[in-house]
Coordinates of C-alpha atoms and ligand atoms in Angstrom, one line a residue:
M1 CA 0.0 0.0 0.0
H2 CA 2.8 2.4 0.9
D3 CA 4.1 2.1 -2.7
I4 CA 0.9 3.7 -4.0
Y5 CA 0.5 6.2 -1.2
K6 CA 4.1 7.5 -0.5
P7 CA 4.3 9.3 -3.9
M8 CA 1.0 11.1 -3.1
F9 CA 2.7 13.0 -0.3
S10 CA 5.5 15.6 -0.5
I11 CA 7.6 14.0 2.3
D12 CA 11.3 13.6 1.4
P13 CA 11.5 10.1 0.0
K14 CA 15.0 9.7 1.5
V15 CA 13.6 10.1 5.0
T16 CA 12.0 7.2 6.9
Y17 CA 9.2 9.4 8.3
L18 CA 7.7 7.9 11.5
N19 CA 6.4 11.1 13.0
H20 CA 3.1 11.8 11.4
G21 CA 1.7 12.6 14.9
S22 CA 3.6 15.8 15.4
F23 CA 2.5 17.9 12.4
G24 CA 0.7 15.5 10.1
A25 CA 1.5 15.4 6.4
C26 CA -0.7 16.6 3.5
P27 CA -1.3 14.8 0.2
K28 CA -0.3 16.7 -2.8
E29 CA -3.9 16.7 -4.1
V30 CA -5.2 18.4 -1.0
F31 CA -2.2 20.8 -0.9
N32 CA -3.2 21.9 -4.4
S33 CA -6.6 23.0 -3.0
L34 CA -4.7 25.2 -0.5
I35 CA -2.8 26.9 -3.4
D36 CA -6.0 27.4 -5.3
F37 CA -7.5 29.3 -2.4
Q38 CA -4.4 31.3 -2.0
R39 CA -4.5 32.2 -5.7
K40 CA -8.1 33.3 -5.3
L41 CA -7.1 35.5 -2.4
E42 CA -4.3 37.1 -4.4
F43 CA -6.4 37.5 -7.5
E44 CA -9.2 39.5 -5.8
P45 CA -8.4 40.1 -2.1
V46 CA -11.4 42.2 -1.3
K47 CA -13.9 39.8 -3.0
H48 CA -12.3 36.8 -1.3
L49 CA -11.8 38.2 2.2
A50 CA -14.7 40.7 2.5
H51 CA -17.4 39.3 0.3
D52 CA -17.1 35.5 0.0
I53 CA -15.3 34.5 3.2
Y54 CA -18.3 33.6 5.4
Q55 CA -19.9 31.5 2.7
H56 CA -16.6 29.6 2.2
L57 CA -16.3 29.2 6.0
K58 CA -19.8 27.9 6.2
E59 CA -19.1 25.3 3.5
S60 CA -16.0 24.2 5.5
R61 CA -17.9 24.1 8.8
S62 CA -20.7 22.1 7.1
A63 CA -18.2 19.5 5.8
L64 CA -16.4 19.2 9.1
S65 CA -19.5 19.1 11.3
E66 CA -20.9 16.3 9.2
Y67 CA -17.5 14.5 9.5
V68 CA -17.3 14.8 13.3
N69 CA -21.1 14.7 13.8
C70 CA -22.1 18.0 15.5
H71 CA -24.3 21.0 14.5
I72 CA -22.7 23.3 11.8
D73 CA -22.9 26.3 14.1
D74 CA -21.4 24.6 17.1
I75 CA -17.9 24.5 15.6
A76 CA -15.3 27.2 14.8
F77 CA -11.9 27.1 13.1
F78 CA -8.6 28.0 14.8
P79 CA -5.0 27.7 13.5
N80 CA -4.1 25.1 16.1
P81 CA -5.4 23.4 19.3
S82 CA -3.4 25.7 21.6
T83 CA -5.2 28.8 20.2
A84 CA -8.6 27.1 20.4
L85 CA -8.1 25.9 23.9
N86 CA -6.5 29.1 25.1
T87 CA -9.5 31.0 23.9
L88 CA -11.7 28.6 25.8
I89 CA -9.7 28.3 29.0
R90 CA -9.2 32.0 29.3
S91 CA -13.0 32.5 29.0
L92 CA -13.9 30.2 31.8
D93 CA -15.3 31.7 35.0
I94 CA -12.9 30.0 37.4
T95 CA -11.7 31.5 40.6
K96 CA -9.8 30.8 43.8
G97 CA -10.9 27.6 45.4
D98 CA -12.1 26.0 42.1
Q99 CA -10.5 22.8 41.0
I100 CA -9.4 21.6 37.6
L101 CA -8.8 17.8 37.3
T102 CA -6.6 16.3 34.6
T103 CA -3.9 13.6 34.2
N104 CA -0.2 13.6 34.1
H105 CA -0.4 12.6 30.4
E106 CA -1.5 15.9 29.0
Y107 CA 0.2 17.9 26.1
G108 CA 2.9 20.2 27.4
A109 CA 1.6 23.4 25.9
L110 CA -1.9 22.9 27.4
D111 CA -0.4 21.8 30.7
R112 CA 1.4 25.2 30.7
T113 CA -1.8 27.0 29.8
W114 CA -3.5 25.5 32.9
R115 CA -0.5 26.3 35.1
F116 CA -0.6 29.9 33.8
I117 CA -4.4 30.2 34.5
S118 CA -4.2 28.6 37.9
K119 CA -1.4 31.0 39.0
K120 CA -3.4 34.0 37.7
R121 CA -6.8 32.9 39.1
G122 CA -5.7 31.0 42.2
C123 CA -7.6 27.9 41.2
E124 CA -6.2 24.4 42.0
Y125 CA -4.8 22.4 39.1
I126 CA -4.6 18.7 39.9
K127 CA -2.9 16.1 37.8
L128 CA -4.0 12.5 38.5
D129 CA -1.2 10.0 38.1
V130 CA -2.1 7.5 35.4
A131 CA 0.5 4.7 35.7
I132 CA 2.1 3.0 32.7
P133 CA 2.0 0.4 31.3
Y134 CA -1.7 1.4 31.0
T135 CA -3.6 -1.9 31.0
D136 CA -7.0 -1.2 32.6
K137 CA -9.2 1.8 31.8
Q138 CA -11.2 1.3 35.0
L139 CA -8.2 2.5 37.0
I140 CA -8.3 6.0 35.4
I141 CA -12.1 6.2 35.7
D142 CA -11.8 5.3 39.4
S143 CA -9.1 7.8 40.0
F144 CA -11.4 10.6 38.6
K145 CA -14.3 9.2 40.6
N146 CA -12.2 9.4 43.8
A147 CA -10.7 12.8 43.1
I148 CA -14.0 14.6 42.3
N149 CA -15.3 16.9 45.1
K150 CA -17.6 19.9 45.5
N151 CA -14.8 22.3 44.2
T152 CA -14.2 20.4 41.0
K153 CA -15.3 22.7 38.1
V154 CA -13.6 21.3 35.1
I155 CA -12.2 17.9 33.8
F156 CA -9.6 18.4 31.1
L157 CA -8.5 15.3 29.3
S158 CA -6.8 14.2 26.0
H159 CA -8.8 11.8 23.8
I160 CA -5.5 10.4 22.7
T161 CA -2.4 11.4 24.7
S162 CA 0.5 13.1 23.0
A163 CA 3.7 11.7 24.6
T164 CA 2.3 8.3 25.7
A165 CA -0.1 7.7 22.7
L166 CA -2.9 6.2 24.7
I167 CA -6.6 6.3 23.8
L168 CA -8.4 7.3 27.0
P169 CA -12.0 6.4 28.1
I170 CA -13.4 9.8 27.5
K171 CA -17.0 8.7 27.1
E172 CA -17.1 7.1 30.6
I173 CA -15.4 10.2 32.1
I174 CA -17.8 12.6 30.4
E175 CA -20.7 10.6 31.8
L176 CA -19.1 10.7 35.3
A177 CA -18.6 14.5 35.0
K178 CA -22.2 15.0 34.0
E179 CA -23.4 13.2 37.2
H180 CA -21.4 15.8 39.2
N181 CA -22.2 18.9 37.1
I182 CA -18.6 19.3 36.0
L183 CA -17.6 20.8 32.7
T184 CA -15.6 18.6 30.3
I185 CA -13.0 19.9 27.9
I186 CA -11.6 17.2 25.6
D187 CA -8.3 17.8 23.8
G188 CA -8.8 15.6 20.8
A189 CA -5.9 16.9 18.7
H190 CA -5.0 13.4 17.7
A191 CA -8.5 11.9 17.3
P192 CA -10.1 12.9 14.0
A193 CA -9.3 10.3 11.3
Q194 CA -7.1 8.3 13.6
I195 CA -10.2 6.9 15.4
D196 CA -13.9 7.4 14.7
L197 CA -15.1 10.7 16.2
D198 CA -18.8 11.2 17.0
I199 CA -19.1 14.4 19.0
K200 CA -22.9 14.0 19.5
N201 CA -22.5 10.5 20.9
L202 CA -19.7 11.5 23.2
D203 CA -21.5 14.7 24.3
P204 CA -18.7 16.7 25.9
D205 CA -19.2 20.4 26.7
F206 CA -16.1 21.3 24.7
Y207 CA -14.1 19.4 22.2
C208 CA -11.0 20.5 20.3
G209 CA -9.5 18.7 17.3
A210 CA -6.8 19.2 14.8
C211 CA -7.4 18.6 11.1
H212 CA -3.8 18.9 10.0
K213 CA -2.7 15.8 11.9
W214 CA -4.6 12.6 11.0
M215 CA -7.1 14.1 8.6
C216 CA -4.1 15.2 6.6
S217 CA -5.3 18.8 5.8
P218 CA -2.8 21.5 5.1
K219 CA -1.2 22.9 8.3
G220 CA -3.0 25.4 10.4
V221 CA -6.5 23.9 10.8
A222 CA -8.0 23.0 14.2
F223 CA -11.5 23.3 15.5
L224 CA -13.4 23.9 18.7
Y225 CA -16.8 22.5 19.4
V226 CA -18.8 24.3 22.0
K227 CA -22.1 23.0 23.3
K228 CA -24.9 25.6 22.5
Q229 CA -25.6 26.5 26.1
Y230 CA -22.0 27.6 26.7
Q231 CA -21.3 29.5 23.5
D232 CA -22.2 33.0 24.8
M233 CA -19.6 32.5 27.6
L234 CA -16.7 32.4 25.1
E235 CA -14.6 35.6 24.7
P236 CA -12.5 36.2 21.7
L237 CA -8.7 35.9 22.3
V238 CA -8.3 38.8 19.8
V239 CA -11.1 41.3 19.9
S240 CA -12.0 42.4 16.4
W241 CA -15.0 43.4 14.2
G242 CA -17.1 40.5 15.4
Y243 CA -17.4 42.1 18.9
E244 CA -20.4 44.4 19.0
A245 CA -20.7 43.6 15.3
E246 CA -22.5 46.1 13.0
Y247 CA -24.2 43.3 11.2
P248 CA -24.3 40.5 13.7
S249 CA -25.2 37.0 12.6
D250 CA -27.4 34.6 14.7
S251 CA -24.3 33.4 16.5
Q252 CA -22.2 35.6 18.8
F253 CA -19.8 32.6 19.1
L254 CA -19.1 32.6 15.3
D255 CA -19.0 36.4 15.2
Y256 CA -16.3 36.5 17.9
M257 CA -14.3 33.6 16.6
Q258 CA -14.4 33.9 12.8
W259 CA -12.7 37.2 12.2
Q260 CA -9.4 38.0 14.1
G261 CA -8.0 40.6 11.7
T262 CA -6.5 40.2 8.2
N263 CA -5.2 36.7 7.8
D264 CA -4.8 34.0 5.2
I265 CA -7.2 31.4 6.3
S266 CA -7.0 29.4 3.0
A267 CA -6.2 26.2 5.0
Y268 CA -9.6 26.3 6.7
L269 CA -11.3 26.4 3.3
T270 CA -9.6 23.2 2.1
I271 CA -11.6 21.1 4.6
P272 CA -14.3 20.0 2.1
D273 CA -11.6 18.9 -0.3
T274 CA -9.6 17.2 2.5
I275 CA -12.7 15.2 3.5
K276 CA -13.4 14.3 -0.1
F277 CA -9.9 13.0 -0.3
L278 CA -10.4 10.9 2.8
K279 CA -13.6 9.4 1.5
K280 CA -12.3 8.8 -2.0
H281 CA -9.4 6.8 -0.5
D282 CA -11.6 5.0 2.1
W283 CA -9.5 6.4 5.0
K284 CA -11.4 4.4 7.6
K285 CA -10.0 1.2 6.1
K286 CA -6.5 2.9 5.8
A287 CA -6.6 3.8 9.5
Q288 CA -7.4 0.2 10.4
H289 CA -4.6 -1.1 8.2
C290 CA -2.2 1.4 9.9
R291 CA -3.3 0.4 13.3
A292 CA -2.6 -3.3 12.5
L293 CA 0.8 -2.2 11.3
N294 CA 1.3 -0.3 14.5
L295 CA 0.4 -3.3 16.7
W296 CA 2.7 -5.5 14.6
A297 CA 5.5 -2.9 14.9
K298 CA 5.0 -2.5 18.7
N299 CA 5.5 -6.3 19.1
E300 CA 8.6 -6.5 16.8
I301 CA 10.3 -3.5 18.4
C302 CA 9.6 -4.5 22.0
T303 CA 10.9 -8.0 21.4
A304 CA 14.0 -6.9 19.5
L305 CA 14.9 -4.1 22.0
D306 CA 13.7 -6.0 25.1
T307 CA 11.6 -3.1 26.2
Y308 CA 7.9 -2.2 26.7
A309 CA 5.2 0.1 25.3
T310 CA 3.1 2.5 27.4
G311 CA -0.1 0.6 26.9
D312 CA -1.9 -2.6 25.8
D313 CA -3.0 -3.0 22.2
Q314 CA -6.6 -2.1 22.9
F315 CA -5.6 1.5 23.9
L316 CA -3.6 2.2 20.8
G317 CA -4.4 3.6 17.3
Q318 CA -1.8 4.5 14.8
M319 CA 0.9 5.5 17.4
T320 CA 2.9 3.7 20.0
T321 CA 5.3 5.0 22.6
I322 CA 8.1 2.7 23.6
A323 CA 10.5 3.0 26.5
F324 CA 14.1 3.6 25.5
K325 CA 17.1 4.9 27.5
L326 CA 18.2 8.4 26.6
E327 CA 20.3 11.0 28.3
E328 CA 19.3 14.1 26.3
P329 CA 16.3 13.3 24.2
L330 CA 16.2 16.4 22.0
K331 CA 19.9 16.3 21.2
E332 CA 19.9 12.6 20.6
Q333 CA 16.8 12.8 18.4
I334 CA 18.7 15.1 16.0
D335 CA 21.8 12.9 16.2
F336 CA 19.8 9.8 15.4
Y337 CA 18.1 11.6 12.5
T338 CA 21.4 12.8 11.2
K339 CA 22.9 9.3 11.3
Y340 CA 19.9 7.2 10.0
K341 CA 17.6 9.7 8.3
I342 CA 14.7 8.5 10.5
Q343 CA 12.3 11.1 11.8
L344 CA 11.3 9.8 15.2
P345 CA 10.5 11.8 18.3
F346 CA 12.5 11.1 21.4
I347 CA 10.5 11.9 24.5
K348 CA 11.0 12.7 28.1
W349 CA 7.9 12.0 30.1
N350 CA 8.0 12.3 33.9
D351 CA 11.3 10.6 34.9
K352 CA 11.3 8.2 31.9
T353 CA 12.4 8.4 28.3
F354 CA 10.8 7.0 25.2
F355 CA 10.4 7.2 21.5
R356 CA 7.0 7.3 19.7
I357 CA 6.2 5.8 16.3
S358 CA 3.3 7.2 14.2
L359 CA 2.2 5.1 11.2
Q360 CA 0.5 6.5 8.2
V361 CA -0.4 5.1 4.7
Y362 CA 3.1 5.9 3.5
N363 CA 4.8 3.6 6.1
S364 CA 5.7 -0.1 5.6
K365 CA 7.1 -3.1 7.5
E366 CA 10.4 -2.3 5.9
D367 CA 10.4 1.1 7.7
I368 CA 10.0 -0.7 11.0
N369 CA 12.7 -3.3 10.2
Y370 CA 15.1 -0.4 9.3
L371 CA 14.1 1.4 12.5
I372 CA 14.9 -1.7 14.7
K373 CA 18.3 -2.2 13.0
S374 CA 19.1 1.4 13.4
L375 CA 18.0 1.7 17.1
L376 CA 20.1 -1.5 18.0
Q377 CA 23.1 0.0 16.3
Y378 CA 22.5 3.4 17.9
R379 CA 22.2 1.9 21.3
A380 CA 25.3 -0.1 21.0
S381 CA 27.3 2.9 19.8
K382 CA 26.4 5.0 22.9
Ligands
LIG401 C1 -2.8 16.1 22.9 C2 -2.4 17.3 22.0 N1 -3.0 18.5 22.1 C3 -2.6 19.5 21.3 C4 -1.7 19.4 20.4 C5 -1.3 20.4 19.4 O1 -1.1 21.6 19.8 P1 -0.4 22.8 19.0 O2 -0.3 22.4 17.6 O3 -1.3 24.0 19.3 O4 1.0 22.9 19.7 C6 -1.0 18.2 20.3 C7 0.1 18.1 19.3 O5 0.9 17.2 19.2 C8 -1.3 17.1 21.1 O6 -0.7 15.9 21.0

């Protein structure tokens, strides 16, 4: 399969690319859609930005909301999950004494956002310890159950964790939060197109996803879903023409979020073409194939290197994080890349070190065999 798909992407053919998870990769066909929109913008900037933009955005929201199953007006575009979640987190009415519950597996930038907010507002930010190897989802559900108290205002949780690559039981935790009137904010940066995403069925209060990772859109497309009843609570991170708008639409949420000053938002407009590409290539089947390759790779790597992964197969999608001894992960990652031309993130998580593989349609068993050979050689040379 990779023989057919690798040439569809622009990725350097000389590099063994095992890091789709960090920034995704965009098929040439979809990238052309980005260039087309940028040409339209340059051809007639006023028509494109001032006259047509809201209709284009509506078409993009329509395609995306159908894809992730939510109402078209409950979703807005942002350039990345950090911006989307900062907009939300800074809008929350949380004060001294309130408690935010999360895990010790959250993405570093958002962990920092919560630390920043808790320092400013005096709220308590509590990270529950989810042990690895992760083998039983009931343990995390129980630790949330035990930690909830009358001060708990928000549960913040990744759908798929970044460093440790684990699919967490968000449906069960959202249900638990509802029983206690606690807001749920789900960081689903890695979910869309890696696993099935049905927002209506999960029913969180807020859900953030990235399109440029596993949906393979051009870079700079993320979204925030906000349940209707909370939309008026959201403040724009950048106050612009949508605030006290001269011609308001029916949605304050969209007015506030959709215009943040002059910007090239062509990438947002490619979403209908991105989804067309995914459907044309039966991406659901492709994701299943990549998951099977990932589970095979996990087993091969752990056996060859005599090491362990962060979780059982049932909690993995197209990524696996594997324990590997490193002294200086970032420096060694560049060193490893320079020696072997393998793009592989080396990670420090708590007091342990790992690498993470991410498998996409352009990867093959040969990539994994080369990775194993290279890691064994690299380890022996240290
Ligand atoms: C769990 C999670 N949240 C958010 C993000 C993305 O955030 P940003 O692109 O805004 O840095 C990532 C990216 O890897 C992630 O893994």
